[in-house]
Amino acid sequence: MTRLVEKDVKDIDKTLKDYDDFFKRQTGCYMCEIACRAAGITEILPGYKIAVVPSTTGEGIISGFSESVCAILKHCTLDAFVTSRCDVDGIYEAIQKGADMIFSADDDRFIAFGTAVRAVAENGICTGEGFAEALLCSMRDQSRKVLILGASSVGRAAAGYLAEKKVPVDMYDTNADVLKNACAGERLIEKLSSSPVLKKYTYIYDATTSGDFITEKDVSAETVIAAPGMPRGITEKACEIATVIHNPLELGVITMYYVCAKQMYLKEREMGIR
Ligand code: 2YG
C-alpha cells in the first residue's frame, strides 16, 4: 500500500459528515452500517474505549494521521482519544487510561487490537472487505461479474469476500506471480492472463496503487467502482460519469473497529464477562 502523506489526511475531520452523506447517496448506507455488515455484526455491541497510539518507527509520524483516525472513530459516536506519548510508552498510557482497544500503525502494518482479550483487525484486510461490501450495496445486479484489479492483500480480501457472497469475480494483476498465488481454490474467482477491457465491466474494484489509469473512455453512467487504493486510479473526468467510492482512510478504520469489537465481544461472552 502507498504510504499516506499529510495532505491525504489533513481535512478528514472537517469533511467527515458531508462525505458520509455523499457515501450514503452512493451506497444507500452510512459507512458505519457498511462496516458492521462487513464485520458480520447482527446485534448491538458494547461501545469500547479506544486509544490511538502514534508510532515513530520507520519513516515516523504522519502529521494528522492519528488525529484523523480518532476523528473517524468519534464520527461513529465512539469513545476515542490520541495518546500524548508514542510507541510503547503510548501503549502504557492507553492502558493506564482504560483503553479497551488500541489503534496503531507503522510503515508496514496498521492494526487495532484488544487490551484485555485477544482480538485483532488488520487494515489491508478490513479495507478490502469494507469496500467490497460498499460495492455490493451499490450493485443493482449481483449476478454480474466484478473485475478486481490488483491482487494485493486488499484485492485478495475483496475477492474472498465477494466470492463468499456468491458474486463472481475476474481478477487481474500485472504481476503474474502475485496473481497466481492469490485466492487459491476459489471457484468463483477467475484469474485473467491478459489485461482486461475495462469497458466490458459494470462493476470494478480498483485495489491497485496506480493513479489515473481508468479514464472516461472506460466507464459509463452505470459503472460503479470501489477504489480504496491511493493514489486514486480513476481520473477526475471518469469520476464525473461513474459512481466512484473512494476514501483514503475512513471506511478501512471503521471496519477495523467493528471487526475487532466483534471478536472482543464474542470472547467476553465466552468468558462469561458479558
Ligand atoms: O503513527 C503514525 O503517524 C505513523 N507511524 C503512521 C504510518 C502509517 C503508514 N501506513 C499508511 O500510510 C497506509 N498504508 C495506511 C493504510 C490506510 C488506508 N487504507
Short mmCIF file of N, CA and C and ligand atoms in Angstrom, two decimals, residues 1-5 8 52-67 86-87 104-110 123-124 127 131 154 228 230 247-250 252-253 256, ligand 1:
data_model
loop_
_atom_site.label_atom_id
_atom_site.label_comp_id
_atom_site.label_asym_id
_atom_site.label_seq_id
_atom_site.Cartn_x
_atom_site.Cartn_y
_atom_site.Cartn_z
N MET A 1 0.83 -1.22 0.00
CA MET A 1 0.00 0.00 0.00
C MET A 1 0.86 1.25 0.00
N THR A 2 0.36 2.28 -0.66
CA THR A 2 1.11 3.53 -0.68
C THR A 2 1.03 4.19 0.70
N ARG A 3 2.16 4.74 1.14
CA ARG A 3 2.15 5.43 2.44
C ARG A 3 1.39 6.75 2.29
N LEU A 4 0.48 6.98 3.20
CA LEU A 4 -0.27 8.24 3.15
C LEU A 4 0.66 9.40 3.51
N VAL A 5 0.31 10.57 3.02
CA VAL A 5 1.06 11.77 3.39
C VAL A 5 0.10 12.78 4.03
N ASP A 8 -3.16 13.89 2.44
CA ASP A 8 -4.23 12.89 2.28
C ASP A 8 -5.18 12.88 3.47
N VAL A 52 -5.68 5.78 20.21
CA VAL A 52 -4.86 5.75 19.01
C VAL A 52 -3.44 6.12 19.44
N VAL A 53 -2.51 5.22 19.18
CA VAL A 53 -1.13 5.42 19.65
C VAL A 53 -0.22 5.74 18.46
N PRO A 54 0.31 6.97 18.38
CA PRO A 54 1.22 7.30 17.27
C PRO A 54 2.49 6.44 17.35
N SER A 55 3.01 6.09 16.19
CA SER A 55 4.22 5.25 16.14
C SER A 55 5.32 6.00 15.38
N THR A 56 6.49 6.10 16.03
CA THR A 56 7.59 6.86 15.41
C THR A 56 8.55 5.97 14.62
N THR A 57 8.28 4.67 14.58
CA THR A 57 9.25 3.77 13.92
C THR A 57 9.31 4.01 12.41
N GLY A 58 10.35 3.53 11.77
CA GLY A 58 10.50 3.64 10.31
C GLY A 58 10.51 5.09 9.87
N GLU A 59 9.62 5.42 8.94
CA GLU A 59 9.58 6.79 8.41
C GLU A 59 8.93 7.78 9.38
N GLY A 60 8.39 7.25 10.49
CA GLY A 60 7.93 8.14 11.57
C GLY A 60 6.48 8.57 11.45
N ILE A 61 6.19 9.64 12.19
CA ILE A 61 4.82 10.15 12.32
C ILE A 61 4.37 10.79 11.00
N ILE A 62 3.12 10.52 10.62
CA ILE A 62 2.48 11.28 9.54
C ILE A 62 1.62 12.33 10.24
N SER A 63 1.93 13.58 10.02
CA SER A 63 1.21 14.64 10.73
C SER A 63 -0.30 14.53 10.43
N GLY A 64 -1.09 14.43 11.46
CA GLY A 64 -2.56 14.37 11.31
C GLY A 64 -3.11 12.95 11.19
N PHE A 65 -2.25 11.95 11.07
CA PHE A 65 -2.74 10.57 10.88
C PHE A 65 -3.53 10.08 12.10
N SER A 66 -2.91 10.10 13.26
CA SER A 66 -3.59 9.59 14.47
C SER A 66 -4.83 10.42 14.78
N GLU A 67 -4.73 11.74 14.59
CA GLU A 67 -5.87 12.62 14.87
C GLU A 67 -7.04 12.30 13.92
N CYS A 86 4.12 8.31 22.47
CA CYS A 86 4.17 7.43 21.30
C CYS A 86 4.67 6.04 21.68
N ASP A 87 4.55 5.13 20.72
CA ASP A 87 5.19 3.80 20.79
C ASP A 87 4.80 3.04 22.08
N SER A 104 -2.88 1.39 16.09
CA SER A 104 -1.53 1.90 15.88
C SER A 104 -1.00 1.41 14.54
N ALA A 105 -0.18 2.25 13.86
CA ALA A 105 0.33 1.88 12.53
C ALA A 105 1.81 2.20 12.43
N ASP A 106 2.57 1.24 11.89
CA ASP A 106 3.93 1.58 11.45
C ASP A 106 3.90 1.57 9.91
N ASP A 107 5.05 1.52 9.27
CA ASP A 107 5.07 1.63 7.80
C ASP A 107 4.48 0.40 7.11
N ASP A 108 4.50 -0.74 7.77
CA ASP A 108 4.06 -1.99 7.13
C ASP A 108 2.73 -2.52 7.61
N ARG A 109 2.31 -2.15 8.76
CA ARG A 109 1.12 -2.77 9.35
C ARG A 109 0.34 -1.74 10.14
N PHE A 110 -0.98 -1.77 9.97
CA PHE A 110 -1.87 -0.89 10.71
C PHE A 110 -2.92 -1.80 11.36
N ASN A 123 -5.60 -3.56 8.78
CA ASN A 123 -6.18 -2.56 7.88
C ASN A 123 -6.36 -3.05 6.44
N GLY A 124 -5.38 -3.75 5.87
CA GLY A 124 -5.50 -4.19 4.47
C GLY A 124 -6.70 -5.09 4.27
N THR A 127 -10.00 -3.05 4.98
CA THR A 127 -10.28 -2.13 3.88
C THR A 127 -10.83 -2.92 2.70
N PHE A 131 -14.75 -2.13 1.54
CA PHE A 131 -15.05 -1.60 0.20
C PHE A 131 -15.80 -2.63 -0.65
N VAL A 154 -5.42 -6.18 -0.07
CA VAL A 154 -6.74 -5.54 -0.19
C VAL A 154 -7.55 -6.25 -1.29
N PRO A 228 -10.32 1.73 -3.05
CA PRO A 228 -9.61 2.05 -1.81
C PRO A 228 -8.17 2.49 -2.02
N MET A 230 -4.58 4.18 -3.07
CA MET A 230 -4.00 5.53 -3.13
C MET A 230 -2.74 5.48 -3.98
N ASN A 247 -12.14 6.63 -0.54
CA ASN A 247 -11.69 7.45 0.59
C ASN A 247 -10.38 6.87 1.09
N PRO A 248 -9.48 7.72 1.58
CA PRO A 248 -8.13 7.23 1.89
C PRO A 248 -8.02 6.45 3.19
N LEU A 249 -8.92 6.66 4.14
CA LEU A 249 -8.72 6.10 5.48
C LEU A 249 -10.03 5.69 6.16
N GLU A 250 -11.10 6.40 5.84
CA GLU A 250 -12.32 6.34 6.64
C GLU A 250 -12.92 4.94 6.77
N GLY A 252 -11.90 1.96 5.96
CA GLY A 252 -10.99 0.94 6.49
C GLY A 252 -10.90 1.00 8.01
N VAL A 253 -10.80 2.21 8.54
CA VAL A 253 -10.69 2.39 10.00
C VAL A 253 -11.97 1.94 10.70
N MET A 256 -12.19 -1.74 10.70
CA MET A 256 -11.26 -2.31 11.70
C MET A 256 -11.91 -2.32 13.08
O1 2YG B 1 1.74 6.90 13.69
C1 2YG B 1 1.99 7.46 12.61
O2 2YG B 1 1.70 8.65 12.41
C2 2YG B 1 2.66 6.69 11.51
N1 2YG B 1 3.55 5.71 12.04
C3 2YG B 1 1.61 6.07 10.61
C4 2YG B 1 2.17 5.33 9.42
C5 2YG B 1 1.11 4.75 8.55
C6 2YG B 1 1.70 4.15 7.30
N2 2YG B 1 0.68 3.47 6.53
C7 2YG B 1 -0.02 4.06 5.54
O3 2YG B 1 0.19 5.16 5.17
C8 2YG B 1 -1.14 3.33 4.90
N3 2YG B 1 -0.69 2.24 4.14
C9 2YG B 1 -2.27 3.06 5.87
C10 2YG B 1 -3.45 2.49 5.18
C11 2YG B 1 -4.69 3.28 5.44
C12 2YG B 1 -5.58 3.29 4.25
N4 2YG B 1 -6.21 2.08 3.96
#
